[in-house]
């Protein structure tokens, strides 16, 4: 089970505000090149995106006016297995400093579920039991 929360947005774990999120992606990449004697490690690049249904987008728009007006926020993604044994631990990933760069919608004739993937542009991704 995946749960989402954000202190800056006032969304607690278990809140229904982000119930329509159908996907979350994140990655940390480091550029590595062979430069023979000069080292070959570049900066770490952080990428993340969130896929939300139209109702969730509209809920956020009703609060902030536009997704672009939300400003910077941390998004906490928690992974848990409610059917696991007692020794199962919840793991969290904190997407630090997320910000929307667009407020958009796309739909096709006969769509029954309108969703859109938004880039989050985090400045850091903390993996583990870190909290925002």
PDB file of C-alpha atoms in Angstrom:
ATOM      1  CA  UNK A   1       0.000   0.000   0.000  1.00  0.00           C
ATOM      2  CA  UNK A   2       1.310   3.450  -0.898  1.00  0.00           C
ATOM      3  CA  UNK A   3       0.240   6.541   1.012  1.00  0.00           C
ATOM      4  CA  UNK A   4       1.060  10.177   0.285  1.00  0.00           C
ATOM      5  CA  UNK A   5       1.296  13.134   2.628  1.00  0.00           C
ATOM      6  CA  UNK A   6       2.617  16.692   2.572  1.00  0.00           C
ATOM      7  CA  UNK A   7       3.009  18.905   5.617  1.00  0.00           C
ATOM      8  CA  UNK A   8       3.322  22.067   3.500  1.00  0.00           C
ATOM      9  CA  UNK A   9       0.056  21.299   1.696  1.00  0.00           C
ATOM     10  CA  UNK A  10      -1.697  20.325   4.929  1.00  0.00           C
ATOM     11  CA  UNK A  11      -2.288  16.782   3.678  1.00  0.00           C
ATOM     12  CA  UNK A  12      -1.864  14.136   6.354  1.00  0.00           C
ATOM     13  CA  UNK A  13      -1.283  10.445   5.737  1.00  0.00           C
ATOM     14  CA  UNK A  14      -4.658   8.849   5.113  1.00  0.00           C
ATOM     15  CA  UNK A  15      -6.238  12.068   3.819  1.00  0.00           C
ATOM     16  CA  UNK A  16      -8.612  11.722   0.881  1.00  0.00           C
ATOM     17  CA  UNK A  17      -7.174  14.805  -0.900  1.00  0.00           C
ATOM     18  CA  UNK A  18      -4.631  12.757  -2.857  1.00  0.00           C
ATOM     19  CA  UNK A  19      -6.831   9.675  -3.216  1.00  0.00           C
ATOM     20  CA  UNK A  20      -6.925  10.091  -7.000  1.00  0.00           C
ATOM     21  CA  UNK A  21      -3.182   9.692  -7.447  1.00  0.00           C
ATOM     22  CA  UNK A  22      -2.698   6.679  -9.675  1.00  0.00           C
ATOM     23  CA  UNK A  23       1.050   6.864 -10.144  1.00  0.00           C
ATOM     24  CA  UNK A  24       4.231   8.252  -8.658  1.00  0.00           C
ATOM     25  CA  UNK A  25       7.701   8.051 -10.212  1.00  0.00           C
ATOM     26  CA  UNK A  26      11.039   9.195  -8.896  1.00  0.00           C
ATOM     27  CA  UNK A  27      14.691   8.672  -9.751  1.00  0.00           C
ATOM     28  CA  UNK A  28      18.164   9.768  -8.725  1.00  0.00           C
ATOM     29  CA  UNK A  29      20.747   9.622 -11.491  1.00  0.00           C
ATOM     30  CA  UNK A  30      24.450  10.380 -11.494  1.00  0.00           C
ATOM     31  CA  UNK A  31      26.328  11.035 -14.698  1.00  0.00           C
ATOM     32  CA  UNK A  32      29.394   8.813 -14.867  1.00  0.00           C
ATOM     33  CA  UNK A  33      32.056   9.177 -17.535  1.00  0.00           C
ATOM     34  CA  UNK A  34      35.482   7.699 -17.931  1.00  0.00           C
ATOM     35  CA  UNK A  35      37.836  10.679 -17.865  1.00  0.00           C
ATOM     36  CA  UNK A  36      41.054   8.783 -17.124  1.00  0.00           C
ATOM     37  CA  UNK A  37      42.602  10.253 -14.021  1.00  0.00           C
ATOM     38  CA  UNK A  38      40.308  13.215 -13.512  1.00  0.00           C
ATOM     39  CA  UNK A  39      37.443  11.380 -11.854  1.00  0.00           C
ATOM     40  CA  UNK A  40      34.267  10.751 -13.687  1.00  0.00           C
ATOM     41  CA  UNK A  41      31.366  11.494 -11.436  1.00  0.00           C
ATOM     42  CA  UNK A  42      28.940  14.265 -12.229  1.00  0.00           C
ATOM     43  CA  UNK A  43      26.132  15.839 -10.261  1.00  0.00           C
ATOM     44  CA  UNK A  44      23.147  13.855  -9.101  1.00  0.00           C
ATOM     45  CA  UNK A  45      19.980  14.704 -11.009  1.00  0.00           C
ATOM     46  CA  UNK A  46      16.610  14.248  -9.296  1.00  0.00           C
ATOM     47  CA  UNK A  47      13.408  13.596 -11.244  1.00  0.00           C
ATOM     48  CA  UNK A  48       9.876  12.839 -10.080  1.00  0.00           C
ATOM     49  CA  UNK A  49       6.340  12.895 -11.405  1.00  0.00           C
ATOM     50  CA  UNK A  50       2.839  12.307 -10.124  1.00  0.00           C
ATOM     51  CA  UNK A  51      -0.220  11.111 -12.055  1.00  0.00           C
ATOM     52  CA  UNK A  52      -3.523  12.485 -10.738  1.00  0.00           C
ATOM     53  CA  UNK A  53      -7.117  12.102 -11.800  1.00  0.00           C
ATOM     54  CA  UNK A  54      -9.189  15.137 -12.713  1.00  0.00           C
ATOM     55  CA  UNK A  55     -11.046  15.235  -9.363  1.00  0.00           C
ATOM     56  CA  UNK A  56      -7.773  15.439  -7.436  1.00  0.00           C
ATOM     57  CA  UNK A  57      -6.502  18.182  -9.759  1.00  0.00           C
ATOM     58  CA  UNK A  58      -9.729  20.136  -9.226  1.00  0.00           C
ATOM     59  CA  UNK A  59      -9.505  19.719  -5.445  1.00  0.00           C
ATOM     60  CA  UNK A  60      -6.012  21.255  -5.449  1.00  0.00           C
ATOM     61  CA  UNK A  61      -7.123  24.006  -7.867  1.00  0.00           C
ATOM     62  CA  UNK A  62     -10.071  24.889  -5.609  1.00  0.00           C
ATOM     63  CA  UNK A  63      -7.634  25.455  -2.736  1.00  0.00           C
ATOM     64  CA  UNK A  64      -4.762  27.181  -4.583  1.00  0.00           C
ATOM     65  CA  UNK A  65      -6.320  28.520  -7.801  1.00  0.00           C
ATOM     66  CA  UNK A  66      -3.764  26.808 -10.040  1.00  0.00           C
ATOM     67  CA  UNK A  67      -1.279  23.997  -9.588  1.00  0.00           C
ATOM     68  CA  UNK A  68       1.431  26.492 -10.548  1.00  0.00           C
ATOM     69  CA  UNK A  69       0.413  28.683  -7.576  1.00  0.00           C
ATOM     70  CA  UNK A  70       0.984  25.937  -4.989  1.00  0.00           C
ATOM     71  CA  UNK A  71       4.654  26.779  -4.552  1.00  0.00           C
ATOM     72  CA  UNK A  72       7.353  24.518  -3.193  1.00  0.00           C
ATOM     73  CA  UNK A  73       6.351  21.498  -1.079  1.00  0.00           C
ATOM     74  CA  UNK A  74       7.725  18.184   0.169  1.00  0.00           C
ATOM     75  CA  UNK A  75       5.860  15.017  -0.777  1.00  0.00           C
ATOM     76  CA  UNK A  76       6.222  11.994   1.497  1.00  0.00           C
ATOM     77  CA  UNK A  77       5.620   8.631  -0.168  1.00  0.00           C
ATOM     78  CA  UNK A  78       5.223   5.751   2.309  1.00  0.00           C
ATOM     79  CA  UNK A  79       5.238   2.084   1.352  1.00  0.00           C
ATOM     80  CA  UNK A  80       3.617  -0.461   3.660  1.00  0.00           C
ATOM     81  CA  UNK A  81       2.137  -3.931   3.449  1.00  0.00           C
ATOM     82  CA  UNK A  82      -0.999  -4.120   5.610  1.00  0.00           C
ATOM     83  CA  UNK A  83      -1.133  -7.929   5.207  1.00  0.00           C
ATOM     84  CA  UNK A  84       2.486  -8.544   6.201  1.00  0.00           C
ATOM     85  CA  UNK A  85       3.727  -9.945   9.474  1.00  0.00           C
ATOM     86  CA  UNK A  86       4.458  -7.755  12.492  1.00  0.00           C
ATOM     87  CA  UNK A  87       8.100  -7.280  11.487  1.00  0.00           C
ATOM     88  CA  UNK A  88       7.190  -5.368   8.290  1.00  0.00           C
ATOM     89  CA  UNK A  89       8.436  -1.799   8.422  1.00  0.00           C
ATOM     90  CA  UNK A  90       7.069   1.196   6.577  1.00  0.00           C
ATOM     91  CA  UNK A  91       9.607   2.772   4.250  1.00  0.00           C
ATOM     92  CA  UNK A  92       9.344   6.396   3.193  1.00  0.00           C
ATOM     93  CA  UNK A  93      10.740   8.410   0.332  1.00  0.00           C
ATOM     94  CA  UNK A  94      10.676  12.190   0.715  1.00  0.00           C
ATOM     95  CA  UNK A  95      10.597  14.214  -2.486  1.00  0.00           C
ATOM     96  CA  UNK A  96      12.035  17.518  -1.245  1.00  0.00           C
ATOM     97  CA  UNK A  97      11.139  20.889  -2.756  1.00  0.00           C
ATOM     98  CA  UNK A  98       8.584  19.726  -5.329  1.00  0.00           C
ATOM     99  CA  UNK A  99       7.014  22.350  -7.552  1.00  0.00           C
ATOM    100  CA  UNK A 100       4.565  22.125 -10.449  1.00  0.00           C
ATOM    101  CA  UNK A 101       5.690  23.749 -13.695  1.00  0.00           C
ATOM    102  CA  UNK A 102       2.336  23.365 -15.456  1.00  0.00           C
ATOM    103  CA  UNK A 103      -1.380  23.276 -14.844  1.00  0.00           C
ATOM    104  CA  UNK A 104      -2.835  21.152 -17.609  1.00  0.00           C
ATOM    105  CA  UNK A 105      -5.513  18.705 -18.633  1.00  0.00           C
ATOM    106  CA  UNK A 106      -5.857  16.308 -21.518  1.00  0.00           C
ATOM    107  CA  UNK A 107      -8.834  14.218 -22.489  1.00  0.00           C
ATOM    108  CA  UNK A 108     -10.123  12.190 -25.408  1.00  0.00           C
ATOM    109  CA  UNK A 109     -13.621  11.314 -26.547  1.00  0.00           C
ATOM    110  CA  UNK A 110     -15.094   8.454 -24.452  1.00  0.00           C
ATOM    111  CA  UNK A 111     -12.523   8.797 -21.643  1.00  0.00           C
ATOM    112  CA  UNK A 112     -13.852   7.354 -18.420  1.00  0.00           C
ATOM    113  CA  UNK A 113     -10.899   8.368 -16.260  1.00  0.00           C
ATOM    114  CA  UNK A 114      -9.170  11.674 -17.016  1.00  0.00           C
ATOM    115  CA  UNK A 115      -5.611  11.668 -15.675  1.00  0.00           C
ATOM    116  CA  UNK A 116      -2.463  13.684 -16.302  1.00  0.00           C
ATOM    117  CA  UNK A 117       1.177  13.153 -15.332  1.00  0.00           C
ATOM    118  CA  UNK A 118       2.798  16.231 -13.779  1.00  0.00           C
ATOM    119  CA  UNK A 119       6.543  16.741 -13.305  1.00  0.00           C
ATOM    120  CA  UNK A 120       7.512  17.608  -9.708  1.00  0.00           C
ATOM    121  CA  UNK A 121      11.128  18.862 -10.080  1.00  0.00           C
ATOM    122  CA  UNK A 122      12.425  17.951  -6.585  1.00  0.00           C
ATOM    123  CA  UNK A 123      15.779  19.332  -5.448  1.00  0.00           C
ATOM    124  CA  UNK A 124      16.505  16.231  -3.329  1.00  0.00           C
ATOM    125  CA  UNK A 125      15.160  12.732  -2.767  1.00  0.00           C
ATOM    126  CA  UNK A 126      15.644  11.180   0.664  1.00  0.00           C
ATOM    127  CA  UNK A 127      15.206   7.429   0.874  1.00  0.00           C
ATOM    128  CA  UNK A 128      14.539   5.684   4.182  1.00  0.00           C
ATOM    129  CA  UNK A 129      12.528   6.597   7.225  1.00  0.00           C
ATOM    130  CA  UNK A 130      13.329  10.310   6.931  1.00  0.00           C
ATOM    131  CA  UNK A 131      10.549  12.764   7.620  1.00  0.00           C
ATOM    132  CA  UNK A 132       9.944  16.139   6.038  1.00  0.00           C
TER     133      UNK A 132
END
